[in-house]
Amino acid sequence: MGLEVRYTEYYHTHENDQFRRIAKGLIQFFENKSWDGILIANPENDDFSRFRADAILFYHKAFVIIDFKDYSGELYIPEDEVDFAEEMWYKESDND
């Protein structure tokens, strides 16, 4: 079955672009791993109207909530496992 993708247009263009980019990569990744899952863009739920994730990914290993941002620059993430969990992540750009 692979990755099922369900898509609803976003109001913000950058979110549509990012979702398509991520979906394309994840479809290939899931095919390579022979995994099944579902990726949902802009999920809505009448019972939880304040929950507005940009996308959710559900598969046998995880449930991932995705929030797209429109930032530019380079993201620095600590490489060491302990630092990754405890240190601050930061973004560097020309505006900083």
GROMACS .gro file of C-alpha atoms in nm:
model
   96
    1MET     CA    1   0.000   0.000   0.000
    2GLY     CA    2   0.282   0.247   0.080
    3LEU     CA    3   0.206   0.599   0.197
    4GLU     CA    4  -0.147   0.726   0.143
    5VAL     CA    5  -0.155   1.105   0.102
    6ARG     CA    6  -0.467   1.309   0.175
    7TYR     CA    7  -0.450   1.672   0.079
    8THR     CA    8  -0.656   1.982   0.152
    9GLU     CA    9  -0.538   2.322   0.023
   10TYR     CA   10  -0.386   2.562   0.275
   11TYR     CA   11  -0.453   2.934   0.283
   12HIS     CA   12  -0.077   3.001   0.283
   13THR     CA   13   0.113   2.915  -0.035
   14HIS     CA   14   0.436   2.819   0.147
   15GLU     CA   15   0.247   2.547   0.335
   16ASN     CA   16   0.120   2.395   0.010
   17ASP     CA   17   0.470   2.401  -0.138
   18GLN     CA   18   0.627   2.247   0.172
   19PHE     CA   19   0.363   1.976   0.198
   20ARG     CA   20   0.414   1.872  -0.165
   21ARG     CA   21   0.792   1.862  -0.116
   22ILE     CA   22   0.770   1.654   0.199
   23ALA     CA   23   0.501   1.422   0.058
   24LYS     CA   24   0.709   1.347  -0.251
   25GLY     CA   25   1.013   1.252  -0.041
   26LEU     CA   26   0.810   1.049   0.207
   27ILE     CA   27   0.630   0.852  -0.066
   28GLN     CA   28   0.965   0.734  -0.203
   29PHE     CA   29   1.103   0.669   0.147
   30PHE     CA   30   0.801   0.456   0.245
   31GLU     CA   31   0.825   0.261  -0.082
   32ASN     CA   32   1.195   0.190  -0.017
   33LYS     CA   33   1.120   0.070   0.337
   34SER     CA   34   0.802  -0.122   0.236
   35TRP     CA   35   0.613   0.069   0.504
   36ASP     CA   36   0.247   0.170   0.509
   37GLY     CA   37   0.118   0.495   0.650
   38ILE     CA   38  -0.098   0.797   0.599
   39LEU     CA   39   0.004   1.162   0.557
   40ILE     CA   40  -0.277   1.416   0.598
   41ALA     CA   41  -0.247   1.782   0.501
   42ASN     CA   42  -0.439   2.042   0.698
   43PRO     CA   43  -0.638   1.797   0.914
   44GLU     CA   44  -0.959   1.926   1.068
   45ASN     CA   45  -1.169   1.789   1.351
   46ASP     CA   46  -1.494   1.945   1.471
   47ASP     CA   47  -1.437   1.809   1.823
   48PHE     CA   48  -1.089   1.966   1.849
   49SER     CA   49  -1.116   2.293   1.656
   50ARG     CA   50  -0.809   2.446   1.826
   51PHE     CA   51  -0.587   2.162   1.702
   52ARG     CA   52  -0.456   2.300   1.374
   53ALA     CA   53  -0.154   2.099   1.270
   54ASP     CA   54  -0.032   2.169   0.919
   55ALA     CA   55   0.005   1.796   0.860
   56ILE     CA   56   0.007   1.467   1.047
   57LEU     CA   57   0.190   1.148   0.961
   58PHE     CA   58   0.085   0.816   1.110
   59TYR     CA   59   0.264   0.487   1.056
   60HIS     CA   60   0.370   0.180   1.252
   61LYS     CA   61   0.659   0.355   1.428
   62ALA     CA   62   0.517   0.698   1.512
   63PHE     CA   63   0.251   0.964   1.505
   64VAL     CA   64   0.414   1.289   1.386
   65ILE     CA   65   0.261   1.636   1.406
   66ILE     CA   66   0.410   1.870   1.145
   67ASP     CA   67   0.400   2.251   1.153
   68PHE     CA   68   0.539   2.436   0.850
   69LYS     CA   69   0.717   2.770   0.893
   70ASP     CA   70   0.828   3.025   0.638
   71TYR     CA   71   1.177   3.106   0.762
   72SER     CA   72   1.504   3.133   0.579
   73GLY     CA   73   1.854   3.075   0.704
   74GLU     CA   74   2.044   2.778   0.835
   75LEU     CA   75   1.919   2.565   1.122
   76TYR     CA   76   2.187   2.445   1.364
   77ILE     CA   77   2.097   2.130   1.553
   78PRO     CA   78   2.334   1.985   1.817
   79GLU     CA   79   2.506   1.672   1.687
   80ASP     CA   80   2.572   1.498   2.020
   81GLU     CA   81   2.274   1.291   2.145
   82VAL     CA   82   2.274   1.451   2.492
   83ASP     CA   83   2.314   1.802   2.351
   84PHE     CA   84   2.039   1.727   2.097
   85ALA     CA   85   1.798   1.655   2.383
   86GLU     CA   86   1.910   1.932   2.618
   87GLU     CA   87   2.070   2.218   2.424
   88MET     CA   88   1.896   2.496   2.237
   89TRP     CA   89   1.850   2.470   1.859
   90TYR     CA   90   1.889   2.795   1.669
   91LYS     CA   91   1.855   2.951   1.327
   92GLU     CA   92   2.109   3.181   1.166
   93SER     CA   93   2.022   3.416   0.881
   94ASP     CA   94   2.121   3.756   0.739
   95ASN     CA   95   1.849   3.916   0.955
   96ASP     CA   96   1.998   3.786   1.284
   0.00000   0.00000   0.00000
